Amino acid sequence: MIKANYPVNKLKEIQTPFYYYDLDVLRSTLQEINEQTANLNFQVHYAMKANVNPSVLKTIMEAGLGADCVSGGEVQAAIDAGIPASKVVFAGVGKADWEINLGLDNDIFCFNVESIPELEVINELAGAKNKKASVALRINPNVSAHTHHYITTGLNENKFGINMSELDKVTDLIKTLPNIHLVGIHFHIGSQITDMSSFQALCVRINELQEYFENRGIKLKHINVGGGLGINYEHPNHFPIPDFESYFKVFSHHLSLHDDQTLHFELGRSVVAQCGSLISKVLYVKEGTSKKFAILDAGFTELIRPALYQAYHRIENLSSDLPEEKYDVVGPICESSDTFAKDYSMNGTKRGDIIALRSAGAYGEIMASQYNLRKLPKAYTSDELK
Ligand code: LLP
């Protein structure tokens, strides 16, 4: 089994469980994004929901990415991290008044608006401040993302965005709203998408919609295609950096952009997933009737993805070179769903071994909970442990 290069001796000294971020992997990922989008009218916003660890965020800010936020808390965190408000987009089906006001007060780049009542409220709140809010309409393109149904967002049955059948109504309404400035359209079809044809289908739909807006005399300065690029959870050592080249090429080849239009992306998982690991210790190895359980000191409180989405995370025993055996790798939480993997082959395991749950940089730390009154774990970076 090929294992990543961890500072194992240093990791052994630290109280587990904790998150470990390899900032060199993150920097290489960001460099690849910047190289692939150089000289193009492309602006990448980091989807803050994936991870807001301060060191991670600082590294992303330094690479010049904007921010995609879905709450007032995220808007504030982006601004506090030094990401310019002019690069902040704010999405979400349920923005509260205070959150909209926060966006207005900071003159964020754009609100991604998901419904008619939201448009009316933004118009009213902007009016009260004598401001004009820049908005992009989040349109539900009814394009399948071919991913887990919990992380599919662009189908008619999903709660997100404005349905295409409502567009006449919405564009007519916008003409009557004095404090709304329509700057673009926005989409997001889902997450962990590895089939590029889904993004291609999105491009086809956007080209049709561009025609629709042009026919109505509406000029759109910005097209935002959301996020969703998937990563390789099976082989993080072989594919530490997602295939940004193919991803961005789909859009340059299939989307008919005008020269004065900017294309925006909201990437979360693909930016941060592979730089992070959840590091845990084996508390006990328990012999069941027909199987062995490796019981870790980390559970779904630290990494909920396997329990919530049946997600696969690669698991490595960093302390063992013994021949592989099969284990059910489980956490200490009092629920059967607190299982990271079943019948999982890893090097022979004993109490005290250090385990890395890989690809945990996205939707790991940020989704941690204190269920069972557990403490929220700390995080360390490769820079600190060098
Ligand atoms: N933009 C919007 C409007 C979104 O809703 C999302 C993710 C993103 C961008 C970023 O998507 P990404 O590039 O990360 O795929 N907790 C789940 C993922 C939920 C994604 C929600 N929206 C998981 O652990 O798989």
mmCIF file of C-alpha atoms and ligand atoms in Angstrom:
data_model
loop_
_atom_site.group_PDB
_atom_site.id
_atom_site.type_symbol
_atom_site.label_atom_id
_atom_site.label_comp_id
_atom_site.label_asym_id
_atom_site.label_seq_id
_atom_site.Cartn_x
_atom_site.Cartn_y
_atom_site.Cartn_z
ATOM 1 C CA MET A 1 0.000 0.000 0.000
ATOM 2 C CA ILE A 2 1.490 3.356 -1.055
ATOM 3 C CA LYS A 3 1.171 5.900 1.729
ATOM 4 C CA ALA A 4 1.481 9.660 1.658
ATOM 5 C CA ASN A 5 4.473 11.339 3.184
ATOM 6 C CA TYR A 6 3.350 12.228 6.697
ATOM 7 C CA PRO A 7 5.576 13.508 9.506
ATOM 8 C CA VAL A 8 4.514 10.398 11.440
ATOM 9 C CA ASN A 9 6.804 10.904 14.421
ATOM 10 C CA LYS A 10 5.408 14.388 14.974
ATOM 11 C CA LEU A 11 1.816 13.262 14.444
ATOM 12 C CA LYS A 12 2.327 10.590 17.121
ATOM 13 C CA GLU A 13 3.042 13.266 19.729
ATOM 14 C CA ILE A 14 -0.251 15.105 19.229
ATOM 15 C CA GLN A 15 -3.506 14.380 21.039
ATOM 16 C CA THR A 16 -5.849 12.650 18.585
ATOM 17 C CA PRO A 17 -8.194 13.047 16.809
ATOM 18 C CA PHE A 18 -7.115 16.109 14.836
ATOM 19 C CA TYR A 19 -7.116 17.399 11.286
ATOM 20 C CA TYR A 20 -3.866 17.664 9.405
ATOM 21 C CA TYR A 21 -3.531 19.961 6.400
ATOM 22 C CA ASP A 22 -0.677 19.572 3.966
ATOM 23 C CA LEU A 23 -0.296 23.159 2.790
ATOM 24 C CA ASP A 24 2.165 22.135 0.067
ATOM 25 C CA VAL A 25 -0.575 20.045 -1.538
ATOM 26 C CA LEU A 26 -2.956 22.993 -1.195
ATOM 27 C CA ARG A 27 -0.436 25.412 -2.735
ATOM 28 C CA SER A 28 0.200 23.091 -5.685
ATOM 29 C CA THR A 29 -3.563 22.757 -6.197
ATOM 30 C CA LEU A 30 -4.018 26.527 -6.185
ATOM 31 C CA GLN A 31 -1.096 26.970 -8.547
ATOM 32 C CA GLU A 32 -2.680 24.507 -10.969
ATOM 33 C CA ILE A 33 -6.003 26.407 -10.802
ATOM 34 C CA ASN A 34 -4.236 29.689 -11.490
ATOM 35 C CA GLU A 35 -2.231 28.213 -14.349
ATOM 36 C CA GLN A 36 -5.281 26.661 -15.980
ATOM 37 C CA THR A 37 -7.281 29.890 -15.788
ATOM 38 C CA ALA A 38 -4.477 32.320 -16.676
ATOM 39 C CA ASN A 39 -5.211 34.608 -19.635
ATOM 40 C CA LEU A 40 -8.880 33.625 -19.598
ATOM 41 C CA ASN A 41 -11.822 35.683 -18.387
ATOM 42 C CA PHE A 42 -12.261 33.189 -15.565
ATOM 43 C CA GLN A 43 -12.659 34.066 -11.883
ATOM 44 C CA VAL A 44 -12.563 31.278 -9.313
ATOM 45 C CA HIS A 45 -14.350 31.795 -6.007
ATOM 46 C CA TYR A 46 -13.517 29.379 -3.223
ATOM 47 C CA ALA A 47 -16.670 27.808 -1.760
ATOM 48 C CA MET A 48 -16.145 28.645 1.895
ATOM 49 C CA LYS A 49 -18.550 25.935 3.017
ATOM 50 C CA ALA A 50 -15.882 23.302 2.309
ATOM 51 C CA ASN A 51 -13.418 24.464 4.981
ATOM 52 C CA VAL A 52 -12.697 27.719 6.801
ATOM 53 C CA ASN A 53 -9.646 26.670 8.765
ATOM 54 C CA PRO A 54 -7.648 29.943 9.130
ATOM 55 C CA SER A 55 -4.382 28.596 7.643
ATOM 56 C CA VAL A 56 -6.235 27.014 4.743
ATOM 57 C CA LEU A 57 -8.204 30.200 4.113
ATOM 58 C CA LYS A 58 -5.100 32.373 4.277
ATOM 59 C CA THR A 59 -3.338 30.190 1.708
ATOM 60 C CA ILE A 60 -6.364 30.420 -0.594
ATOM 61 C CA MET A 61 -6.612 34.199 -0.157
ATOM 62 C CA GLU A 62 -2.903 34.546 -0.978
ATOM 63 C CA ALA A 63 -3.495 32.683 -4.253
ATOM 64 C CA GLY A 64 -6.018 35.381 -5.206
ATOM 65 C CA LEU A 65 -9.242 33.394 -5.254
ATOM 66 C CA GLY A 66 -12.547 35.076 -4.481
ATOM 67 C CA ALA A 67 -15.117 33.618 -2.075
ATOM 68 C CA ASP A 68 -18.455 31.904 -2.531
ATOM 69 C CA CYS A 69 -20.523 32.274 0.633
ATOM 70 C CA VAL A 70 -23.833 30.813 1.754
ATOM 71 C CA SER A 71 -24.356 32.617 5.050
ATOM 72 C CA GLY A 72 -23.629 35.902 6.773
ATOM 73 C CA GLY A 73 -21.053 34.037 8.835
ATOM 74 C CA GLU A 74 -19.205 33.011 5.690
ATOM 75 C CA VAL A 75 -19.404 36.518 4.187
ATOM 76 C CA GLN A 76 -17.861 37.893 7.385
ATOM 77 C CA ALA A 77 -15.207 35.155 7.510
ATOM 78 C CA ALA A 78 -14.224 35.832 3.885
ATOM 79 C CA ILE A 79 -13.836 39.545 4.535
ATOM 80 C CA ASP A 80 -11.981 38.929 7.814
ATOM 81 C CA ALA A 81 -9.604 36.611 5.938
ATOM 82 C CA GLY A 82 -8.732 39.480 3.590
ATOM 83 C CA ILE A 83 -10.665 38.349 0.535
ATOM 84 C CA PRO A 84 -11.841 41.564 -1.159
ATOM 85 C CA ALA A 85 -15.623 42.138 -1.015
ATOM 86 C CA SER A 86 -15.470 42.770 -4.746
ATOM 87 C CA LYS A 87 -14.739 39.045 -5.148
ATOM 88 C CA VAL A 88 -17.443 37.780 -2.768
ATOM 89 C CA VAL A 89 -20.587 36.099 -4.085
ATOM 90 C CA PHE A 90 -23.422 35.215 -1.739
ATOM 91 C CA ALA A 91 -25.798 32.328 -2.519
ATOM 92 C CA GLY A 92 -28.385 30.374 -0.530
ATOM 93 C CA VAL A 93 -32.139 29.758 -0.647
ATOM 94 C CA GLY A 94 -32.785 31.328 2.735
ATOM 95 C CA LYS A 95 -30.859 34.543 3.280
ATOM 96 C CA ALA A 96 -32.030 36.341 6.417
ATOM 97 C CA ASP A 97 -32.433 40.141 6.379
ATOM 98 C CA TRP A 98 -29.332 40.696 8.525
ATOM 99 C CA GLU A 99 -27.301 38.571 6.130
ATOM 100 C CA ILE A 100 -28.498 40.555 3.120
ATOM 101 C CA ASN A 101 -27.730 43.784 4.972
ATOM 102 C CA LEU A 102 -24.230 42.534 5.757
ATOM 103 C CA GLY A 103 -23.666 41.888 2.056
ATOM 104 C CA LEU A 104 -25.026 45.324 1.152
ATOM 105 C CA ASP A 105 -22.959 47.114 3.799
ATOM 106 C CA ASN A 106 -19.804 45.471 2.475
ATOM 107 C CA ASP A 107 -20.696 46.092 -1.185
ATOM 108 C CA ILE A 108 -20.141 42.467 -2.105
ATOM 109 C CA PHE A 109 -19.762 41.622 -5.755
ATOM 110 C CA CYS A 110 -23.097 39.886 -6.156
ATOM 111 C CA PHE A 111 -26.046 38.119 -4.550
ATOM 112 C CA ASN A 112 -26.995 34.857 -6.219
ATOM 113 C CA VAL A 113 -30.763 35.106 -5.926
ATOM 114 C CA GLU A 114 -32.847 31.978 -5.690
ATOM 115 C CA SER A 115 -36.488 33.153 -5.694
ATOM 116 C CA ILE A 116 -38.915 35.977 -6.468
ATOM 117 C CA PRO A 117 -39.629 36.816 -2.810
ATOM 118 C CA GLU A 118 -35.881 37.045 -2.169
ATOM 119 C CA LEU A 119 -35.487 39.498 -5.063
ATOM 120 C CA GLU A 120 -38.223 41.675 -3.579
ATOM 121 C CA VAL A 121 -36.639 41.672 -0.133
ATOM 122 C CA ILE A 122 -33.170 42.522 -1.472
ATOM 123 C CA ASN A 123 -34.718 45.366 -3.469
ATOM 124 C CA GLU A 124 -36.398 46.712 -0.350
ATOM 125 C CA LEU A 125 -33.341 46.407 1.905
ATOM 126 C CA ALA A 126 -31.059 47.968 -0.720
ATOM 127 C CA GLY A 127 -33.559 50.818 -1.164
ATOM 128 C CA ALA A 128 -33.486 51.534 2.567
ATOM 129 C CA LYS A 129 -29.716 52.033 2.248
ATOM 130 C CA ASN A 130 -29.942 54.009 -1.003
ATOM 131 C CA LYS A 131 -27.972 51.274 -2.700
ATOM 132 C CA LYS A 132 -28.371 49.165 -5.784
ATOM 133 C CA ALA A 133 -27.746 45.466 -5.186
ATOM 134 C CA SER A 134 -25.931 43.508 -7.874
ATOM 135 C CA VAL A 135 -27.670 40.207 -8.385
ATOM 136 C CA ALA A 136 -27.273 37.089 -10.484
ATOM 137 C CA LEU A 137 -30.288 34.857 -10.963
ATOM 138 C CA ARG A 138 -29.646 31.324 -9.812
ATOM 139 C CA ILE A 139 -31.399 29.314 -12.448
ATOM 140 C CA ASN A 140 -32.238 25.673 -11.930
ATOM 141 C CA PRO A 141 -31.090 24.231 -15.273
ATOM 142 C CA ASN A 142 -32.672 20.780 -14.785
ATOM 143 C CA VAL A 143 -29.358 19.112 -15.622
ATOM 144 C CA SER A 144 -28.395 15.888 -13.868
ATOM 145 C CA ALA A 145 -25.061 15.769 -12.077
ATOM 146 C CA HIS A 146 -24.874 11.947 -11.904
ATOM 147 C CA THR A 147 -23.767 12.070 -8.296
ATOM 148 C CA HIS A 148 -25.233 11.120 -4.886
ATOM 149 C CA HIS A 149 -28.829 12.346 -4.623
ATOM 150 C CA TYR A 150 -28.075 14.272 -1.414
ATOM 151 C CA ILE A 151 -25.563 16.425 -3.286
ATOM 152 C CA THR A 152 -27.523 16.870 -6.525
ATOM 153 C CA THR A 153 -28.938 20.364 -6.749
ATOM 154 C CA GLY A 154 -29.794 21.223 -10.369
ATOM 155 C CA LEU A 155 -32.938 19.183 -10.989
ATOM 156 C CA ASN A 156 -36.488 20.543 -10.994
ATOM 157 C CA GLU A 157 -37.246 18.485 -7.888
ATOM 158 C CA ASN A 158 -34.495 20.270 -5.876
ATOM 159 C CA LYS A 159 -35.228 23.311 -3.715
ATOM 160 C CA PHE A 160 -32.532 25.432 -5.350
ATOM 161 C CA GLY A 161 -32.786 28.240 -7.865
ATOM 162 C CA ILE A 162 -35.444 29.723 -10.091
ATOM 163 C CA ASN A 163 -37.134 27.340 -12.503
ATOM 164 C CA MET A 164 -36.750 28.118 -16.178
ATOM 165 C CA SER A 165 -40.531 28.298 -16.535
ATOM 166 C CA GLU A 166 -40.510 31.323 -14.226
ATOM 167 C CA LEU A 167 -37.948 33.345 -16.147
ATOM 168 C CA ASP A 168 -40.416 35.576 -18.039
ATOM 169 C CA LYS A 169 -42.030 36.528 -14.762
ATOM 170 C CA VAL A 170 -38.691 37.196 -13.058
ATOM 171 C CA THR A 171 -37.213 39.322 -15.832
ATOM 172 C CA ASP A 172 -40.429 41.369 -16.040
ATOM 173 C CA LEU A 173 -40.340 41.867 -12.282
ATOM 174 C CA ILE A 174 -36.689 42.993 -12.265
ATOM 175 C CA LYS A 175 -37.570 45.863 -14.620
ATOM 176 C CA THR A 176 -39.857 47.199 -11.887
ATOM 177 C CA LEU A 177 -37.321 46.896 -9.032
ATOM 178 C CA PRO A 178 -35.264 50.107 -8.866
ATOM 179 C CA ASN A 179 -32.630 48.844 -6.445
ATOM 180 C CA ILE A 180 -31.716 45.668 -8.285
ATOM 181 C CA HIS A 181 -28.973 45.530 -10.877
ATOM 182 C CA LEU A 182 -29.049 42.272 -12.809
ATOM 183 C CA VAL A 183 -25.424 41.411 -13.581
ATOM 184 C CA GLY A 184 -25.563 37.760 -14.453
ATOM 185 C CA ILE A 185 -26.883 34.249 -14.126
ATOM 186 C CA HIS A 186 -25.763 31.525 -11.781
ATOM 187 C CA PHE A 187 -25.951 27.725 -11.732
ATOM 188 C CA HIS A 188 -24.801 24.887 -9.531
ATOM 189 C CA ILE A 189 -25.799 21.366 -10.499
ATOM 190 C CA GLY A 190 -24.255 19.351 -7.666
ATOM 191 C CA SER A 191 -21.074 18.191 -6.027
ATOM 192 C CA GLN A 192 -18.439 15.442 -6.462
ATOM 193 C CA ILE A 193 -19.057 15.390 -10.207
ATOM 194 C CA THR A 194 -16.465 13.378 -12.094
ATOM 195 C CA ASP A 195 -18.379 12.896 -15.336
ATOM 196 C CA MET A 196 -17.435 15.910 -17.453
ATOM 197 C CA SER A 197 -20.484 15.367 -19.678
ATOM 198 C CA SER A 198 -22.630 16.800 -16.863
ATOM 199 C CA PHE A 199 -20.750 20.095 -17.132
ATOM 200 C CA GLN A 200 -20.989 19.897 -20.908
ATOM 201 C CA ALA A 201 -24.785 19.532 -20.615
ATOM 202 C CA LEU A 202 -24.772 22.589 -18.372
ATOM 203 C CA CYS A 203 -22.883 24.568 -21.053
ATOM 204 C CA VAL A 204 -25.474 23.629 -23.668
ATOM 205 C CA ARG A 205 -28.249 24.821 -21.369
ATOM 206 C CA ILE A 206 -26.424 28.088 -20.622
ATOM 207 C CA ASN A 207 -25.946 28.779 -24.347
ATOM 208 C CA GLU A 208 -29.718 28.438 -24.803
ATOM 209 C CA LEU A 209 -30.344 30.748 -21.877
ATOM 210 C CA GLN A 210 -27.896 33.330 -23.195
ATOM 211 C CA GLU A 211 -30.037 33.501 -26.323
ATOM 212 C CA TYR A 212 -33.155 33.876 -24.222
ATOM 213 C CA PHE A 213 -31.728 36.885 -22.374
ATOM 214 C CA GLU A 214 -30.365 38.468 -25.547
ATOM 215 C CA ASN A 215 -33.765 38.162 -27.229
ATOM 216 C CA ARG A 216 -35.194 40.082 -24.316
ATOM 217 C CA GLY A 217 -32.565 42.802 -24.667
ATOM 218 C CA ILE A 218 -30.813 41.863 -21.410
ATOM 219 C CA LYS A 219 -27.001 41.969 -21.360
ATOM 220 C CA LEU A 220 -25.357 39.652 -18.866
ATOM 221 C CA LYS A 221 -21.864 40.570 -17.770
ATOM 222 C CA HIS A 222 -21.303 37.485 -15.636
ATOM 223 C CA ILE A 223 -21.980 33.784 -15.971
ATOM 224 C CA ASN A 224 -21.406 31.717 -12.839
ATOM 225 C CA VAL A 225 -21.340 27.949 -13.290
ATOM 226 C CA GLY A 226 -21.036 27.085 -9.585
ATOM 227 C CA GLY A 227 -18.774 24.338 -8.308
ATOM 228 C CA GLY A 228 -18.940 20.590 -8.197
ATOM 229 C CA LEU A 229 -15.710 19.257 -9.666
ATOM 230 C CA GLY A 230 -15.091 15.894 -8.006
ATOM 231 C CA ILE A 231 -11.898 14.423 -6.615
ATOM 232 C CA ASN A 232 -10.431 10.930 -6.508
ATOM 233 C CA TYR A 233 -11.277 9.535 -3.066
ATOM 234 C CA GLU A 234 -9.932 6.063 -3.967
ATOM 235 C CA HIS A 235 -6.406 7.155 -4.893
ATOM 236 C CA PRO A 236 -5.474 10.410 -3.155
ATOM 237 C CA ASN A 237 -1.763 9.522 -3.406
ATOM 238 C CA HIS A 238 -1.904 9.109 -7.183
ATOM 239 C CA PHE A 239 -4.298 11.970 -7.835
ATOM 240 C CA PRO A 240 -3.615 14.631 -5.208
ATOM 241 C CA ILE A 241 -4.622 17.370 -7.657
ATOM 242 C CA PRO A 242 -7.983 17.141 -9.437
ATOM 243 C CA ASP A 243 -8.210 17.290 -13.203
ATOM 244 C CA PHE A 244 -8.649 21.048 -13.515
ATOM 245 C CA GLU A 245 -7.346 21.006 -17.066
ATOM 246 C CA SER A 246 -10.233 18.871 -18.393
ATOM 247 C CA TYR A 247 -12.706 20.733 -16.212
ATOM 248 C CA PHE A 248 -11.856 24.248 -17.396
ATOM 249 C CA LYS A 249 -11.519 23.014 -20.995
ATOM 250 C CA VAL A 250 -15.147 21.847 -20.995
ATOM 251 C CA PHE A 251 -16.199 25.444 -20.404
ATOM 252 C CA SER A 252 -13.773 27.060 -22.833
ATOM 253 C CA HIS A 253 -14.821 24.602 -25.544
ATOM 254 C CA HIS A 254 -18.555 24.344 -25.024
ATOM 255 C CA LEU A 255 -19.697 27.658 -23.622
ATOM 256 C CA SER A 256 -20.283 30.519 -26.058
ATOM 257 C CA LEU A 257 -19.020 33.434 -24.015
ATOM 258 C CA HIS A 258 -19.000 36.989 -25.334
ATOM 259 C CA ASP A 259 -15.715 38.878 -25.177
ATOM 260 C CA ASP A 260 -16.928 41.146 -22.412
ATOM 261 C CA GLN A 261 -18.305 38.353 -20.244
ATOM 262 C CA THR A 262 -16.555 36.882 -17.231
ATOM 263 C CA LEU A 263 -17.032 33.258 -16.283
ATOM 264 C CA HIS A 264 -17.166 32.544 -12.559
ATOM 265 C CA PHE A 265 -16.609 29.260 -10.731
ATOM 266 C CA GLU A 266 -17.360 28.303 -7.140
ATOM 267 C CA LEU A 267 -15.031 25.441 -6.307
ATOM 268 C CA GLY A 268 -14.915 23.956 -2.845
ATOM 269 C CA ARG A 269 -14.071 20.270 -2.643
ATOM 270 C CA SER A 270 -11.615 20.249 -5.520
ATOM 271 C CA VAL A 271 -9.576 23.012 -3.870
ATOM 272 C CA VAL A 272 -9.218 21.594 -0.367
ATOM 273 C CA ALA A 273 -10.259 17.930 -0.112
ATOM 274 C CA GLN A 274 -6.934 16.291 -0.893
ATOM 275 C CA CYS A 275 -4.808 18.474 1.378
ATOM 276 C CA GLY A 276 -6.601 17.314 4.516
ATOM 277 C CA SER A 277 -6.591 14.166 6.628
ATOM 278 C CA LEU A 278 -8.314 13.251 9.829
ATOM 279 C CA ILE A 279 -5.693 11.703 12.086
ATOM 280 C CA SER A 280 -6.884 9.248 14.678
ATOM 281 C CA LYS A 281 -5.550 6.556 17.018
ATOM 282 C CA VAL A 282 -6.747 2.983 17.314
ATOM 283 C CA LEU A 283 -8.314 2.545 20.734
ATOM 284 C CA TYR A 284 -9.070 -1.156 20.505
ATOM 285 C CA VAL A 285 -9.059 -4.009 18.060
ATOM 286 C CA LYS A 286 -12.068 -6.123 18.883
ATOM 287 C CA GLU A 287 -12.670 -9.623 17.603
ATOM 288 C CA GLY A 288 -16.282 -10.008 16.508
ATOM 289 C CA THR A 289 -17.863 -13.369 15.670
ATOM 290 C CA SER A 290 -17.053 -13.121 11.984
ATOM 291 C CA LYS A 291 -14.957 -9.975 11.706
ATOM 292 C CA LYS A 292 -12.502 -7.652 13.385
ATOM 293 C CA PHE A 293 -13.367 -4.132 14.420
ATOM 294 C CA ALA A 294 -10.740 -1.416 14.487
ATOM 295 C CA ILE A 295 -12.219 1.068 16.939
ATOM 296 C CA LEU A 296 -10.828 4.572 16.429
ATOM 297 C CA ASP A 297 -10.916 7.629 18.656
ATOM 298 C CA ALA A 298 -12.445 9.603 15.748
ATOM 299 C CA GLY A 299 -16.050 9.140 14.737
ATOM 300 C CA PHE A 300 -18.723 10.709 12.595
ATOM 301 C CA THR A 301 -18.495 13.752 14.828
ATOM 302 C CA GLU A 302 -15.167 14.509 13.093
ATOM 303 C CA LEU A 303 -15.960 13.153 9.624
ATOM 304 C CA ILE A 304 -19.628 12.692 8.869
ATOM 305 C CA ARG A 305 -19.390 11.976 5.147
ATOM 306 C CA PRO A 306 -19.380 8.140 5.349
ATOM 307 C CA ALA A 307 -22.404 8.108 7.687
ATOM 308 C CA LEU A 308 -24.334 10.789 5.820
ATOM 309 C CA TYR A 309 -23.588 10.063 2.165
ATOM 310 C CA GLN A 310 -22.193 6.507 2.275
ATOM 311 C CA ALA A 311 -18.997 8.227 1.155
ATOM 312 C CA TYR A 312 -15.724 6.368 0.752
ATOM 313 C CA HIS A 313 -12.572 7.745 2.383
ATOM 314 C CA ARG A 314 -9.284 5.928 2.024
ATOM 315 C CA ILE A 315 -7.918 4.779 5.377
ATOM 316 C CA GLU A 316 -4.211 4.250 6.031
ATOM 317 C CA ASN A 317 -2.510 2.803 9.076
ATOM 318 C CA LEU A 318 0.547 5.036 9.276
ATOM 319 C CA SER A 319 2.240 2.946 12.002
ATOM 320 C CA SER A 320 2.076 -0.498 10.438
ATOM 321 C CA ASP A 321 3.788 -2.396 7.652
ATOM 322 C CA LEU A 322 2.255 -5.720 8.678
ATOM 323 C CA PRO A 323 0.378 -7.752 6.056
ATOM 324 C CA GLU A 324 -3.073 -6.440 5.256
ATOM 325 C CA GLU A 325 -6.119 -7.727 7.080
ATOM 326 C CA LYS A 326 -9.780 -6.840 6.872
ATOM 327 C CA TYR A 327 -11.437 -4.624 9.463
ATOM 328 C CA ASP A 328 -14.649 -2.801 10.017
ATOM 329 C CA VAL A 329 -13.237 0.611 10.853
ATOM 330 C CA VAL A 330 -15.569 2.279 13.324
ATOM 331 C CA GLY A 331 -15.728 5.258 15.678
ATOM 332 C CA PRO A 332 -16.680 5.520 19.353
ATOM 333 C CA ILE A 333 -20.073 7.228 18.869
ATOM 334 C CA CYS A 334 -23.112 5.405 20.190
ATOM 335 C CA GLU A 335 -24.716 4.832 16.784
ATOM 336 C CA SER A 336 -24.289 2.005 14.296
ATOM 337 C CA SER A 337 -23.878 4.517 11.483
ATOM 338 C CA ASP A 338 -20.595 5.548 13.098
ATOM 339 C CA THR A 339 -18.710 3.326 10.692
ATOM 340 C CA PHE A 340 -16.036 4.615 8.339
ATOM 341 C CA ALA A 341 -15.673 1.433 6.281
ATOM 342 C CA LYS A 342 -16.663 -2.237 6.324
ATOM 343 C CA ASP A 343 -14.387 -5.177 5.408
ATOM 344 C CA TYR A 344 -11.623 -2.697 4.749
ATOM 345 C CA SER A 345 -8.136 -3.988 3.952
ATOM 346 C CA MET A 346 -5.384 -2.223 5.845
ATOM 347 C CA ASN A 347 -2.073 -3.145 7.357
ATOM 348 C CA GLY A 348 -2.334 -5.323 10.483
ATOM 349 C CA THR A 349 -3.604 -3.027 13.198
ATOM 350 C CA LYS A 350 -3.145 -2.823 16.966
ATOM 351 C CA ARG A 351 -4.030 -0.472 19.812
ATOM 352 C CA GLY A 352 -2.168 2.848 19.578
ATOM 353 C CA ASP A 353 -1.609 2.787 15.802
ATOM 354 C CA ILE A 354 -1.976 6.086 13.961
ATOM 355 C CA ILE A 355 -4.644 6.126 11.281
ATOM 356 C CA ALA A 356 -5.145 8.697 8.504
ATOM 357 C CA LEU A 357 -8.586 9.131 6.993
ATOM 358 C CA ARG A 358 -7.725 10.689 3.686
ATOM 359 C CA SER A 359 -9.308 13.391 1.519
ATOM 360 C CA ALA A 360 -10.898 14.970 4.582
ATOM 361 C CA GLY A 361 -9.968 18.566 3.748
ATOM 362 C CA ALA A 362 -13.422 19.323 2.350
ATOM 363 C CA TYR A 363 -16.603 18.956 4.382
ATOM 364 C CA GLY A 364 -14.639 17.435 7.275
ATOM 365 C CA GLU A 365 -13.690 19.916 9.998
ATOM 366 C CA ILE A 366 -16.457 22.294 8.956
ATOM 367 C CA MET A 367 -19.145 19.635 9.465
ATOM 368 C CA ALA A 368 -17.820 18.465 12.834
ATOM 369 C CA SER A 369 -20.253 18.314 15.735
ATOM 370 C CA GLN A 370 -20.113 17.937 19.490
ATOM 371 C CA TYR A 371 -22.590 15.062 19.618
ATOM 372 C CA ASN A 372 -21.963 12.839 22.660
ATOM 373 C CA LEU A 373 -20.385 15.976 24.177
ATOM 374 C CA ARG A 374 -17.185 15.423 22.306
ATOM 375 C CA LYS A 375 -14.683 18.246 21.936
ATOM 376 C CA LEU A 376 -14.232 19.837 18.533
ATOM 377 C CA PRO A 377 -10.789 18.700 17.410
ATOM 378 C CA LYS A 378 -7.821 20.924 16.669
ATOM 379 C CA ALA A 379 -6.095 21.252 13.334
ATOM 380 C CA TYR A 380 -2.400 21.382 12.425
ATOM 381 C CA THR A 381 -0.645 22.214 9.183
ATOM 382 C CA SER A 382 2.446 20.805 7.510
ATOM 383 C CA ASP A 383 4.071 24.232 7.904
ATOM 384 C CA GLU A 384 3.716 24.009 11.693
ATOM 385 C CA LEU A 385 5.041 20.454 11.915
ATOM 386 C CA LYS A 386 8.038 20.939 9.612
HETATM 387 N N1 LLP B 1 -21.739 26.609 -5.078
HETATM 388 C C1 LLP B 1 -22.906 26.247 -4.519
HETATM 389 C C2 LLP B 1 -24.089 27.076 -4.770
HETATM 390 C C3 LLP B 1 -22.983 25.111 -3.715
HETATM 391 O O1 LLP B 1 -24.135 24.767 -3.166
HETATM 392 C C4 LLP B 1 -21.820 24.328 -3.495
HETATM 393 C C5 LLP B 1 -21.858 23.134 -2.646
HETATM 394 C C6 LLP B 1 -20.617 24.742 -4.085
HETATM 395 C C7 LLP B 1 -20.616 25.880 -4.890
HETATM 396 C C8 LLP B 1 -19.319 23.994 -3.907
HETATM 397 O O2 LLP B 1 -19.395 22.731 -4.426
HETATM 398 P P1 LLP B 1 -18.087 21.813 -4.529
HETATM 399 O O3 LLP B 1 -17.122 22.450 -5.516
HETATM 400 O O4 LLP B 1 -17.501 21.701 -3.197
HETATM 401 O O5 LLP B 1 -18.622 20.517 -5.020
HETATM 402 N N2 LLP B 1 -21.259 18.198 2.299
HETATM 403 C C9 LLP B 1 -21.319 17.545 1.000
HETATM 404 C C10 LLP B 1 -21.194 18.519 -0.155
HETATM 405 C C11 LLP B 1 -22.261 19.576 -0.151
HETATM 406 C C12 LLP B 1 -22.090 20.569 -1.253
HETATM 407 C C13 LLP B 1 -23.058 21.699 -1.109
HETATM 408 N N3 LLP B 1 -22.912 22.730 -2.062
HETATM 409 C C14 LLP B 1 -20.235 16.474 0.945
HETATM 410 O O6 LLP B 1 -19.515 16.303 1.918
HETATM 411 O O7 LLP B 1 -20.115 15.768 -0.045
#
